[in-house]
Amino acid sequence: MTFISSLSSIVHMRFGDRDDGDLTDEATYEHVRSLSRRGLLRLSAGAGLGAAIGAAPAAPIKASAAAPLAAAAGGIVKPLPPELFIPHGTNAETRWEAMSGQGYLTPVDRFFVRNHVSTPLIDPRTWRLKLWGTGLRGAPAEDRPIEFSYADLLGFRSETLTAFIECTGNGRGFYTTQQGQQVSGTPWRLGAVGVARWRGVRLSDVLRRAGLTRGAVDILPRGLDADYVDKGENLGRVRRPLPVAKALKDVLLAYEMNGAPLPPDHGFPVRLVVPSWVGIASVKWLGDIQVADEPLFSPWNTRFYRLFGPGYPQEGSAPLTRMNVKSAFELPWEGTLQAGRRHVLRGRSWSGGGRVWRTEVSVDGGASWHRARQHDAHASTRGWVRWEFPWRPDKPGAHELLARATDVTGASQPSTAPYNTLGYLFGAVVRHPVTIA
Ligand SMILES: Nc1nc2c(c(=O)[nH]1)N[C@H]1C(S)=C(S)[C@@H](COP(=O)(O)O)O[C@H]1N2
Ligand SMILES: [Mo]
Protein backbone atom coordinates (compact mmCIF):
# COMPACT_ATOMS: atom_id res chain seq x y z
CA MET A 1 0.00 0.00 0.00
CA THR A 2 1.32 3.41 -0.83
CA PHE A 3 1.28 6.11 1.82
CA ILE A 4 -1.45 7.96 -0.03
CA SER A 5 -3.79 5.00 -0.42
CA SER A 6 -3.28 3.95 3.19
CA LEU A 7 -4.13 7.47 4.29
CA SER A 8 -7.27 7.36 2.23
CA SER A 9 -8.33 4.01 3.69
CA ILE A 10 -7.77 5.25 7.24
CA VAL A 11 -9.90 8.28 6.56
CA HIS A 12 -12.67 5.94 5.45
CA MET A 13 -12.38 3.45 8.30
CA ARG A 14 -15.66 1.87 9.42
CA PHE A 15 -17.59 2.73 12.57
CA GLY A 16 -15.98 1.22 15.65
CA ASP A 17 -13.11 -0.49 13.86
CA ARG A 18 -10.55 0.82 16.28
CA ASP A 19 -10.83 2.95 19.33
CA ASP A 20 -7.49 4.68 19.43
CA GLY A 21 -4.58 5.68 17.30
CA ASP A 22 -6.69 6.66 14.34
CA LEU A 23 -6.95 10.06 12.76
CA THR A 24 -9.16 11.58 15.37
CA ASP A 25 -6.95 13.43 17.78
CA GLU A 26 -5.75 17.00 17.44
CA ALA A 27 -2.33 16.39 15.97
CA THR A 28 -3.55 14.04 13.27
CA TYR A 29 -6.61 16.18 12.60
CA GLU A 30 -4.34 19.06 11.59
CA HIS A 31 -1.95 16.69 9.83
CA VAL A 32 -4.57 15.24 7.52
CA ARG A 33 -6.02 18.62 6.80
CA SER A 34 -2.65 20.15 5.97
CA LEU A 35 -1.78 17.19 3.76
CA SER A 36 -4.98 17.75 1.89
CA ARG A 37 -4.26 21.46 1.72
CA ARG A 38 -1.14 20.58 -0.22
CA GLY A 39 -3.33 18.63 -2.60
CA LEU A 40 -2.33 15.11 -1.58
CA LEU A 41 -5.85 13.79 -1.20
CA ARG A 42 -6.76 15.33 -4.52
CA LEU A 43 -3.70 13.62 -5.95
CA SER A 44 -4.84 10.30 -4.52
CA ALA A 45 -8.12 10.71 -6.40
CA GLY A 46 -6.25 11.52 -9.60
CA ALA A 47 -4.16 8.38 -9.10
CA GLY A 48 -7.17 6.21 -9.84
CA LEU A 49 -8.35 5.29 -6.35
CA GLY A 50 -11.94 5.52 -7.39
CA ALA A 51 -12.78 8.90 -5.98
CA ALA A 52 -15.15 11.23 -7.73
CA ILE A 53 -14.16 14.76 -6.99
CA GLY A 54 -16.43 17.59 -8.04
CA ALA A 55 -14.77 20.40 -9.94
CA ALA A 56 -16.74 23.20 -8.32
CA PRO A 57 -15.10 25.02 -5.43
CA ALA A 58 -16.96 24.82 -2.11
CA ALA A 59 -19.58 27.53 -1.96
CA PRO A 60 -19.07 30.09 0.77
CA ILE A 61 -21.34 29.60 3.76
CA LYS A 62 -24.10 32.14 3.75
CA ALA A 63 -25.06 33.51 7.14
CA SER A 64 -28.75 33.27 6.35
CA ALA A 65 -31.43 32.64 8.93
CA ALA A 66 -33.37 29.38 8.77
CA ALA A 67 -37.12 29.31 8.99
CA PRO A 68 -38.13 27.36 12.10
CA LEU A 69 -41.73 27.79 13.30
CA ALA A 70 -40.62 30.03 16.12
CA ALA A 71 -38.11 30.17 18.91
CA ALA A 72 -38.82 29.38 22.54
CA ALA A 73 -39.68 32.46 24.55
CA GLY A 74 -36.93 32.85 27.14
CA GLY A 75 -34.62 30.66 25.06
CA ILE A 76 -35.20 27.26 26.69
CA VAL A 77 -38.46 25.25 26.48
CA LYS A 78 -38.21 22.87 29.43
CA PRO A 79 -38.76 24.02 33.03
CA LEU A 80 -35.60 25.02 34.87
CA PRO A 81 -36.42 24.56 38.57
CA PRO A 82 -33.71 26.06 40.78
CA GLU A 83 -33.17 22.78 42.64
CA LEU A 84 -32.09 21.15 39.36
CA PHE A 85 -30.35 23.95 37.46
CA ILE A 86 -28.03 26.92 37.85
CA PRO A 87 -29.00 29.54 35.23
CA HIS A 88 -26.27 31.12 33.05
CA GLY A 89 -27.90 33.47 30.50
CA THR A 90 -29.10 31.39 27.54
CA ASN A 91 -27.66 28.26 29.21
CA ALA A 92 -28.61 26.08 32.19
CA GLU A 93 -26.18 24.05 34.27
CA THR A 94 -27.09 20.76 35.99
CA ARG A 95 -26.74 20.88 39.78
CA TRP A 96 -24.59 17.91 40.75
CA GLU A 97 -26.66 17.17 43.85
CA ALA A 98 -29.56 16.59 41.44
CA MET A 99 -27.68 13.53 40.15
CA SER A 100 -27.73 11.99 43.62
CA GLY A 101 -29.97 8.90 43.67
CA GLN A 102 -30.31 8.88 39.89
CA GLY A 103 -29.39 5.93 37.73
CA TYR A 104 -26.60 5.77 35.22
CA LEU A 105 -28.18 8.23 32.77
CA THR A 106 -28.85 11.93 33.24
CA PRO A 107 -32.64 12.34 33.04
CA VAL A 108 -33.79 14.88 30.47
CA ASP A 109 -35.41 17.06 33.16
CA ARG A 110 -31.95 17.82 34.56
CA PHE A 111 -29.68 17.55 31.50
CA PHE A 112 -27.70 20.80 30.98
CA VAL A 113 -28.57 23.08 28.06
CA ARG A 114 -26.00 25.06 26.13
CA ASN A 115 -27.67 27.37 23.61
CA HIS A 116 -25.78 29.99 21.64
CA VAL A 117 -29.14 31.62 20.85
CA SER A 118 -32.61 30.10 21.57
CA THR A 119 -34.22 26.73 21.12
CA PRO A 120 -35.97 26.78 17.71
CA LEU A 121 -39.31 24.98 17.36
CA ILE A 122 -39.12 22.85 14.23
CA ASP A 123 -41.93 21.03 12.39
CA PRO A 124 -40.68 17.50 11.60
CA ARG A 125 -43.16 17.20 8.69
CA THR A 126 -41.44 19.91 6.67
CA TRP A 127 -37.94 19.45 8.08
CA ARG A 128 -35.30 18.07 5.71
CA LEU A 129 -31.68 17.15 6.25
CA LYS A 130 -29.77 18.56 3.27
CA LEU A 131 -26.37 17.30 2.14
CA TRP A 132 -24.29 19.06 -0.48
CA GLY A 133 -20.75 19.85 -1.53
CA THR A 134 -17.68 18.67 -3.39
CA GLY A 135 -17.22 15.57 -1.23
CA LEU A 136 -20.38 13.97 -2.65
CA ARG A 137 -20.77 12.30 -6.06
CA GLY A 138 -21.77 14.90 -8.60
CA ALA A 139 -20.91 17.70 -6.15
CA PRO A 140 -24.50 18.81 -5.48
CA ALA A 141 -24.75 22.55 -4.96
CA GLU A 142 -26.11 24.05 -1.76
CA ASP A 143 -29.36 25.04 -3.51
CA ARG A 144 -29.76 21.55 -5.09
CA PRO A 145 -28.90 19.31 -2.14
CA ILE A 146 -29.57 15.63 -1.48
CA GLU A 147 -32.47 15.56 0.98
CA PHE A 148 -33.68 13.20 3.67
CA SER A 149 -36.99 13.66 5.51
CA TYR A 150 -37.55 12.71 9.15
CA ALA A 151 -39.42 9.60 7.94
CA ASP A 152 -36.50 8.73 5.63
CA LEU A 153 -34.13 8.76 8.61
CA LEU A 154 -36.47 6.63 10.71
CA GLY A 155 -36.35 4.12 7.86
CA PHE A 156 -32.58 3.58 8.12
CA ARG A 157 -31.31 0.84 10.45
CA SER A 158 -31.06 2.36 13.91
CA GLU A 159 -28.17 2.38 16.33
CA THR A 160 -28.08 3.06 20.07
CA LEU A 161 -25.19 4.71 21.82
CA THR A 162 -24.66 5.73 25.44
CA ALA A 163 -22.38 8.74 25.57
CA PHE A 164 -21.71 11.92 27.45
CA ILE A 165 -22.02 15.34 25.92
CA GLU A 166 -19.87 17.89 27.69
CA CYS A 167 -19.29 21.55 27.04
CA THR A 168 -15.63 22.37 26.35
CA GLY A 169 -15.90 25.11 28.96
CA ASN A 170 -17.18 22.74 31.69
CA GLY A 171 -15.34 23.68 34.91
CA ARG A 172 -14.32 27.06 33.48
CA GLY A 173 -15.32 28.92 36.65
CA PHE A 174 -12.51 27.16 38.54
CA TYR A 175 -9.83 28.93 36.50
CA THR A 176 -10.96 32.00 38.43
CA THR A 177 -12.17 30.67 41.80
CA GLN A 178 -9.41 28.08 42.20
CA GLN A 179 -6.51 29.51 40.19
CA GLY A 180 -7.18 33.27 40.32
CA GLN A 181 -7.13 33.59 36.51
CA GLN A 182 -9.43 35.67 34.31
CA VAL A 183 -10.98 33.80 31.40
CA SER A 184 -13.94 34.63 29.16
CA GLY A 185 -17.08 32.56 28.76
CA THR A 186 -19.77 31.00 30.93
CA PRO A 187 -18.32 30.30 34.42
CA TRP A 188 -19.67 26.74 34.68
CA ARG A 189 -18.81 24.63 37.69
CA LEU A 190 -18.87 20.91 36.73
CA GLY A 191 -22.50 20.65 35.60
CA ALA A 192 -22.10 21.22 31.85
CA VAL A 193 -22.04 17.47 31.21
CA GLY A 194 -24.62 14.71 30.96
CA VAL A 195 -24.84 11.09 29.81
CA ALA A 196 -27.78 9.91 27.72
CA ARG A 197 -28.76 6.90 25.68
CA TRP A 198 -29.01 8.22 22.15
CA ARG A 199 -30.79 6.41 19.33
CA GLY A 200 -30.61 7.34 15.71
CA VAL A 201 -28.87 6.62 12.45
CA ARG A 202 -25.17 6.28 11.86
CA LEU A 203 -23.88 9.37 10.14
CA SER A 204 -21.70 7.08 8.03
CA ASP A 205 -24.79 5.33 6.62
CA VAL A 206 -26.35 8.63 5.60
CA LEU A 207 -23.12 10.01 4.14
CA ARG A 208 -22.68 6.86 2.07
CA ARG A 209 -26.30 6.95 0.91
CA ALA A 210 -25.74 10.56 -0.14
CA GLY A 211 -22.76 9.53 -2.27
CA LEU A 212 -19.68 10.21 -0.14
CA THR A 213 -16.51 10.17 -2.24
CA ARG A 214 -13.07 8.94 -1.25
CA GLY A 215 -11.80 12.47 -1.67
CA ALA A 216 -14.03 13.88 1.08
CA VAL A 217 -12.02 15.37 3.95
CA ASP A 218 -14.27 17.49 6.15
CA ILE A 219 -17.97 17.90 6.77
CA LEU A 220 -19.68 21.02 8.11
CA PRO A 221 -22.95 20.30 9.97
CA ARG A 222 -25.04 23.42 10.59
CA GLY A 223 -27.88 24.08 13.04
CA LEU A 224 -31.25 25.67 12.31
CA ASP A 225 -31.15 28.01 15.31
CA ALA A 226 -30.85 31.72 14.56
CA ASP A 227 -27.59 33.45 13.63
CA TYR A 228 -25.14 33.85 16.48
CA VAL A 229 -24.12 37.46 17.06
CA ASP A 230 -20.88 37.83 19.02
CA LYS A 231 -20.23 41.35 20.36
CA GLY A 232 -22.15 42.91 17.48
CA GLU A 233 -20.65 40.66 14.80
CA ASN A 234 -22.95 38.21 13.00
CA LEU A 235 -21.13 34.87 12.75
CA GLY A 236 -24.01 33.08 11.04
CA ARG A 237 -25.57 29.83 12.18
CA VAL A 238 -23.77 27.47 14.55
CA ARG A 239 -21.55 25.18 12.46
CA ARG A 240 -18.42 23.33 13.33
CA PRO A 241 -16.27 21.33 10.88
CA LEU A 242 -15.70 17.64 11.60
CA PRO A 243 -13.09 15.45 9.90
CA VAL A 244 -14.58 12.64 7.78
CA ALA A 245 -12.51 10.12 9.78
CA LYS A 246 -14.47 10.92 12.96
CA ALA A 247 -17.76 11.29 11.07
CA LEU A 248 -17.43 7.69 9.83
CA LYS A 249 -16.20 6.26 13.12
CA ASP A 250 -18.89 6.58 15.76
CA VAL A 251 -21.05 9.64 15.10
CA LEU A 252 -24.83 9.36 15.38
CA LEU A 253 -27.64 11.38 13.83
CA ALA A 254 -29.77 11.11 16.96
CA TYR A 255 -33.56 11.38 17.02
CA GLU A 256 -34.10 9.85 20.49
CA MET A 257 -32.71 10.64 23.93
CA ASN A 258 -33.27 8.21 26.84
CA GLY A 259 -35.98 6.35 24.93
CA ALA A 260 -38.12 9.32 23.89
CA PRO A 261 -38.03 11.67 20.91
CA LEU A 262 -35.29 14.26 21.27
CA PRO A 263 -36.67 17.16 23.36
CA PRO A 264 -36.70 20.60 21.67
CA ASP A 265 -33.84 21.96 23.82
CA HIS A 266 -31.57 19.04 22.94
CA GLY A 267 -31.96 19.29 19.18
CA PHE A 268 -35.37 18.09 17.96
CA PRO A 269 -35.88 16.67 15.39
CA VAL A 270 -32.28 15.51 14.82
CA ARG A 271 -28.89 16.33 16.33
CA LEU A 272 -25.39 15.00 15.96
CA VAL A 273 -23.86 13.05 18.83
CA VAL A 274 -20.08 13.10 18.47
CA PRO A 275 -18.90 10.82 21.30
CA SER A 276 -15.96 11.84 23.48
CA TRP A 277 -15.45 15.11 21.63
CA VAL A 278 -16.05 18.73 22.62
CA GLY A 279 -19.78 19.41 22.99
CA ILE A 280 -19.82 21.97 20.17
CA ALA A 281 -19.29 19.12 17.68
CA SER A 282 -22.70 17.67 18.62
CA VAL A 283 -24.67 20.16 16.52
CA LYS A 284 -28.35 20.42 17.51
CA TRP A 285 -31.34 21.10 15.22
CA LEU A 286 -29.33 19.85 12.30
CA GLY A 287 -30.39 21.44 9.01
CA ASP A 288 -27.65 20.72 6.49
CA ILE A 289 -24.24 19.15 6.13
CA GLN A 290 -21.67 20.42 3.67
CA VAL A 291 -19.30 17.63 2.61
CA ALA A 292 -16.05 18.87 1.08
CA ASP A 293 -12.92 17.58 -0.60
CA GLU A 294 -10.92 20.27 1.19
CA PRO A 295 -10.58 21.46 4.79
CA LEU A 296 -13.46 23.57 6.06
CA PHE A 297 -13.40 26.45 8.50
CA SER A 298 -15.89 28.35 10.62
CA PRO A 299 -15.47 30.57 13.69
CA TRP A 300 -16.17 27.43 15.76
CA ASN A 301 -12.87 25.81 14.71
CA THR A 302 -10.81 28.97 14.24
CA ARG A 303 -11.61 31.62 16.84
CA PHE A 304 -13.35 29.34 19.35
CA TYR A 305 -12.52 25.82 20.55
CA ARG A 306 -8.77 26.19 20.25
CA LEU A 307 -6.37 27.05 23.10
CA PHE A 308 -5.12 30.64 23.08
CA GLY A 309 -2.70 32.45 25.37
CA PRO A 310 0.94 32.30 26.49
CA GLY A 311 2.60 29.21 25.05
CA TYR A 312 0.14 28.85 22.17
CA PRO A 313 0.64 30.05 18.58
CA GLN A 314 -1.04 33.30 17.52
CA GLU A 315 -3.74 31.35 15.64
CA GLY A 316 -4.24 29.11 18.68
CA SER A 317 -3.70 25.38 19.15
CA ALA A 318 -5.11 22.81 16.74
CA PRO A 319 -8.92 22.63 16.96
CA LEU A 320 -9.96 20.83 20.16
CA THR A 321 -11.28 17.31 19.76
CA ARG A 322 -11.44 14.93 22.75
CA MET A 323 -12.55 16.05 26.20
CA ASN A 324 -10.24 15.46 29.17
CA VAL A 325 -10.66 13.59 32.47
CA LYS A 326 -12.98 14.99 35.14
CA SER A 327 -14.69 13.99 38.38
CA ALA A 328 -17.59 15.42 40.36
CA PHE A 329 -19.24 14.72 43.71
CA GLU A 330 -23.05 14.37 43.75
CA LEU A 331 -23.17 16.93 46.56
CA PRO A 332 -24.45 20.48 46.88
CA TRP A 333 -21.75 23.10 46.45
CA GLU A 334 -20.97 24.42 49.95
CA GLY A 335 -23.36 21.89 51.48
CA THR A 336 -23.38 20.66 55.06
CA LEU A 337 -22.62 17.18 56.40
CA GLN A 338 -23.22 16.07 59.94
CA ALA A 339 -20.18 15.33 62.08
CA GLY A 340 -19.81 11.95 63.79
CA ARG A 341 -21.94 10.13 61.25
CA ARG A 342 -21.07 7.78 58.44
CA HIS A 343 -21.67 9.29 55.01
CA VAL A 344 -21.26 7.68 51.64
CA LEU A 345 -19.73 10.22 49.26
CA ARG A 346 -20.83 9.50 45.72
CA GLY A 347 -19.73 10.89 42.40
CA ARG A 348 -19.00 10.23 38.76
CA SER A 349 -15.88 10.43 36.58
CA TRP A 350 -15.52 10.51 32.80
CA SER A 351 -12.98 11.07 30.05
CA GLY A 352 -12.95 11.60 26.31
CA GLY A 353 -9.81 9.45 26.29
CA GLY A 354 -11.80 6.29 27.10
CA ARG A 355 -12.99 4.35 30.14
CA VAL A 356 -12.13 5.68 33.59
CA TRP A 357 -9.83 3.18 35.24
CA ARG A 358 -9.86 4.38 38.83
CA THR A 359 -10.99 7.26 40.98
CA GLU A 360 -9.34 8.37 44.19
CA VAL A 361 -10.76 10.61 46.89
CA SER A 362 -8.98 12.87 49.37
CA VAL A 363 -10.71 14.29 52.45
CA ASP A 364 -7.59 16.03 53.80
CA GLY A 365 -6.97 18.58 51.03
CA GLY A 366 -4.87 16.24 48.90
CA ALA A 367 -2.39 14.99 51.52
CA SER A 368 -3.63 11.41 51.26
CA TRP A 369 -5.67 9.64 48.59
CA HIS A 370 -7.92 6.60 48.84
CA ARG A 371 -9.35 4.49 46.12
CA ALA A 372 -13.12 4.91 45.69
CA ARG A 373 -15.28 1.88 44.99
CA GLN A 374 -16.16 2.08 41.33
CA HIS A 375 -19.36 0.87 39.64
CA ASP A 376 -20.26 0.56 35.98
CA ALA A 377 -17.17 -1.46 35.06
CA HIS A 378 -19.01 -2.54 31.93
CA ALA A 379 -20.45 0.86 31.11
CA SER A 380 -19.87 2.44 27.75
CA THR A 381 -16.35 3.69 27.12
CA ARG A 382 -18.07 6.84 25.95
CA GLY A 383 -20.06 7.40 29.14
CA TRP A 384 -18.99 7.78 32.79
CA VAL A 385 -18.46 5.62 35.87
CA ARG A 386 -20.16 6.06 39.24
CA TRP A 387 -18.16 5.63 42.43
CA GLU A 388 -18.57 5.85 46.20
CA PHE A 389 -16.43 6.46 49.23
CA PRO A 390 -17.55 6.05 52.86
CA TRP A 391 -16.50 8.85 55.21
CA ARG A 392 -17.10 9.66 58.86
CA PRO A 393 -16.10 13.28 59.46
CA ASP A 394 -15.46 14.18 63.07
CA LYS A 395 -14.00 17.72 63.14
CA PRO A 396 -16.65 20.42 62.61
CA GLY A 397 -15.69 23.27 60.29
CA ALA A 398 -14.89 23.98 56.66
CA HIS A 399 -13.61 21.06 54.58
CA GLU A 400 -12.63 20.39 50.99
CA LEU A 401 -13.39 17.10 49.22
CA LEU A 402 -11.20 16.13 46.28
CA ALA A 403 -11.69 13.46 43.62
CA ARG A 404 -9.22 12.48 40.94
CA ALA A 405 -9.73 9.99 38.13
CA THR A 406 -7.36 8.21 35.77
CA ASP A 407 -8.50 6.88 32.40
CA VAL A 408 -7.31 3.84 30.41
CA THR A 409 -4.71 5.93 28.60
CA GLY A 410 -3.14 6.84 31.97
CA ALA A 411 -4.37 10.43 31.76
CA SER A 412 -5.21 11.79 35.20
CA GLN A 413 -6.20 15.04 36.87
CA PRO A 414 -3.42 17.46 37.85
CA SER A 415 -3.68 19.92 40.75
CA THR A 416 -3.72 22.92 38.39
CA ALA A 417 -5.03 23.26 34.85
CA PRO A 418 -2.86 25.01 32.23
CA TYR A 419 -4.27 28.47 31.53
CA ASN A 420 -5.91 29.41 28.24
CA THR A 421 -7.75 32.68 27.62
CA LEU A 422 -11.10 31.06 26.76
CA GLY A 423 -11.01 28.76 29.79
CA TYR A 424 -11.43 25.46 27.96
CA LEU A 425 -10.66 21.96 29.26
CA PHE A 426 -10.40 22.64 33.00
CA GLY A 427 -9.19 19.18 34.01
CA ALA A 428 -7.60 19.89 37.40
CA VAL A 429 -8.85 18.33 40.64
CA VAL A 430 -11.76 20.43 41.90
CA ARG A 431 -11.76 21.32 45.61
CA HIS A 432 -15.38 20.80 46.63
CA PRO A 433 -16.24 22.86 49.75
CA VAL A 434 -18.45 21.38 52.48
CA THR A 435 -19.18 22.39 56.05
CA ILE A 436 -19.05 19.75 58.77
CA ALA A 437 -21.58 20.68 61.45
N1 LIG B 1 -27.25 24.31 16.64
C1 LIG B 1 -26.59 24.33 17.80
N2 LIG B 1 -25.95 23.22 18.19
C2 LIG B 1 -25.26 23.21 19.37
C3 LIG B 1 -25.18 24.38 20.16
C4 LIG B 1 -25.92 25.52 19.75
O1 LIG B 1 -25.96 26.56 20.42
N3 LIG B 1 -26.60 25.47 18.54
N4 LIG B 1 -24.41 24.34 21.31
C5 LIG B 1 -23.33 23.36 21.30
C6 LIG B 1 -22.62 23.27 22.55
S1 LIG B 1 -21.44 24.48 22.82
C7 LIG B 1 -22.79 22.22 23.41
S2 LIG B 1 -21.86 22.07 24.79
C8 LIG B 1 -23.84 21.20 23.18
C9 LIG B 1 -24.82 21.15 24.33
O2 LIG B 1 -25.82 20.19 24.15
P1 LIG B 1 -27.12 20.21 25.07
O3 LIG B 1 -27.68 21.62 25.09
O4 LIG B 1 -28.04 19.19 24.50
O5 LIG B 1 -26.68 19.82 26.47
O6 LIG B 1 -24.59 21.47 22.00
C10 LIG B 1 -23.84 21.97 20.92
N5 LIG B 1 -24.66 22.06 19.74
MO1 LIG C 1 -20.19 23.88 24.65
PDB file of C-alpha atoms and ligand atoms in Angstrom, residues 111-117 165-168 188 192 198 222-225 238-239 257 265-267 271 278-286 305, ligand 1:
ATOM      1  CA  PHE A 111     -29.682  17.552  31.498  1.00  0.00           C
ATOM      2  CA  PHE A 112     -27.699  20.795  30.976  1.00  0.00           C
ATOM      3  CA  VAL A 113     -28.574  23.078  28.064  1.00  0.00           C
ATOM      4  CA  ARG A 114     -25.997  25.061  26.133  1.00  0.00           C
ATOM      5  CA  ASN A 115     -27.667  27.369  23.612  1.00  0.00           C
ATOM      6  CA  HIS A 116     -25.776  29.994  21.636  1.00  0.00           C
ATOM      7  CA  VAL A 117     -29.135  31.617  20.851  1.00  0.00           C
ATOM      8  CA  ILE A 165     -22.023  15.335  25.921  1.00  0.00           C
ATOM      9  CA  GLU A 166     -19.873  17.886  27.694  1.00  0.00           C
ATOM     10  CA  CYS A 167     -19.285  21.553  27.043  1.00  0.00           C
ATOM     11  CA  THR A 168     -15.631  22.369  26.349  1.00  0.00           C
ATOM     12  CA  TRP A 188     -19.671  26.737  34.679  1.00  0.00           C
ATOM     13  CA  ALA A 192     -22.096  21.220  31.851  1.00  0.00           C
ATOM     14  CA  TRP A 198     -29.011   8.216  22.151  1.00  0.00           C
ATOM     15  CA  ARG A 222     -25.036  23.421  10.589  1.00  0.00           C
ATOM     16  CA  GLY A 223     -27.881  24.076  13.037  1.00  0.00           C
ATOM     17  CA  LEU A 224     -31.251  25.671  12.307  1.00  0.00           C
ATOM     18  CA  ASP A 225     -31.145  28.005  15.309  1.00  0.00           C
ATOM     19  CA  VAL A 238     -23.766  27.470  14.553  1.00  0.00           C
ATOM     20  CA  ARG A 239     -21.553  25.182  12.458  1.00  0.00           C
ATOM     21  CA  MET A 257     -32.706  10.641  23.929  1.00  0.00           C
ATOM     22  CA  ASP A 265     -33.837  21.959  23.816  1.00  0.00           C
ATOM     23  CA  HIS A 266     -31.574  19.038  22.937  1.00  0.00           C
ATOM     24  CA  GLY A 267     -31.956  19.295  19.181  1.00  0.00           C
ATOM     25  CA  ARG A 271     -28.894  16.329  16.333  1.00  0.00           C
ATOM     26  CA  VAL A 278     -16.048  18.728  22.617  1.00  0.00           C
ATOM     27  CA  GLY A 279     -19.785  19.409  22.988  1.00  0.00           C
ATOM     28  CA  ILE A 280     -19.825  21.966  20.170  1.00  0.00           C
ATOM     29  CA  ALA A 281     -19.291  19.119  17.681  1.00  0.00           C
ATOM     30  CA  SER A 282     -22.701  17.667  18.620  1.00  0.00           C
ATOM     31  CA  VAL A 283     -24.667  20.160  16.524  1.00  0.00           C
ATOM     32  CA  LYS A 284     -28.350  20.417  17.511  1.00  0.00           C
ATOM     33  CA  TRP A 285     -31.342  21.104  15.220  1.00  0.00           C
ATOM     34  CA  LEU A 286     -29.327  19.854  12.297  1.00  0.00           C
ATOM     35  CA  TYR A 305     -12.516  25.824  20.546  1.00  0.00           C
TER      36      TYR A 305
HETATM   37  N1  LIG B   1     -27.250  24.308  16.641  1.00  0.00           N
HETATM   38  C1  LIG B   1     -26.587  24.327  17.803  1.00  0.00           C
HETATM   39  N2  LIG B   1     -25.945  23.221  18.188  1.00  0.00           N
HETATM   40  C2  LIG B   1     -25.264  23.214  19.365  1.00  0.00           C
HETATM   41  C3  LIG B   1     -25.183  24.376  20.163  1.00  0.00           C
HETATM   42  C4  LIG B   1     -25.916  25.525  19.748  1.00  0.00           C
HETATM   43  O1  LIG B   1     -25.959  26.561  20.418  1.00  0.00           O
HETATM   44  N3  LIG B   1     -26.596  25.466  18.543  1.00  0.00           N
HETATM   45  N4  LIG B   1     -24.410  24.341  21.306  1.00  0.00           N
HETATM   46  C5  LIG B   1     -23.326  23.359  21.304  1.00  0.00           C
HETATM   47  C6  LIG B   1     -22.618  23.270  22.549  1.00  0.00           C
HETATM   48  S1  LIG B   1     -21.436  24.478  22.824  1.00  0.00           S
HETATM   49  C7  LIG B   1     -22.795  22.225  23.415  1.00  0.00           C
HETATM   50  S2  LIG B   1     -21.859  22.074  24.794  1.00  0.00           S
HETATM   51  C8  LIG B   1     -23.843  21.204  23.177  1.00  0.00           C
HETATM   52  C9  LIG B   1     -24.816  21.149  24.333  1.00  0.00           C
HETATM   53  O2  LIG B   1     -25.820  20.195  24.150  1.00  0.00           O
HETATM   54  P1  LIG B   1     -27.121  20.214  25.070  1.00  0.00           P
HETATM   55  O3  LIG B   1     -27.682  21.618  25.094  1.00  0.00           O
HETATM   56  O4  LIG B   1     -28.045  19.195  24.504  1.00  0.00           O
HETATM   57  O5  LIG B   1     -26.682  19.820  26.468  1.00  0.00           O
HETATM   58  O6  LIG B   1     -24.587  21.473  21.998  1.00  0.00           O
HETATM   59  C10 LIG B   1     -23.840  21.975  20.922  1.00  0.00           C
HETATM   60  N5  LIG B   1     -24.662  22.058  19.744  1.00  0.00           N
END
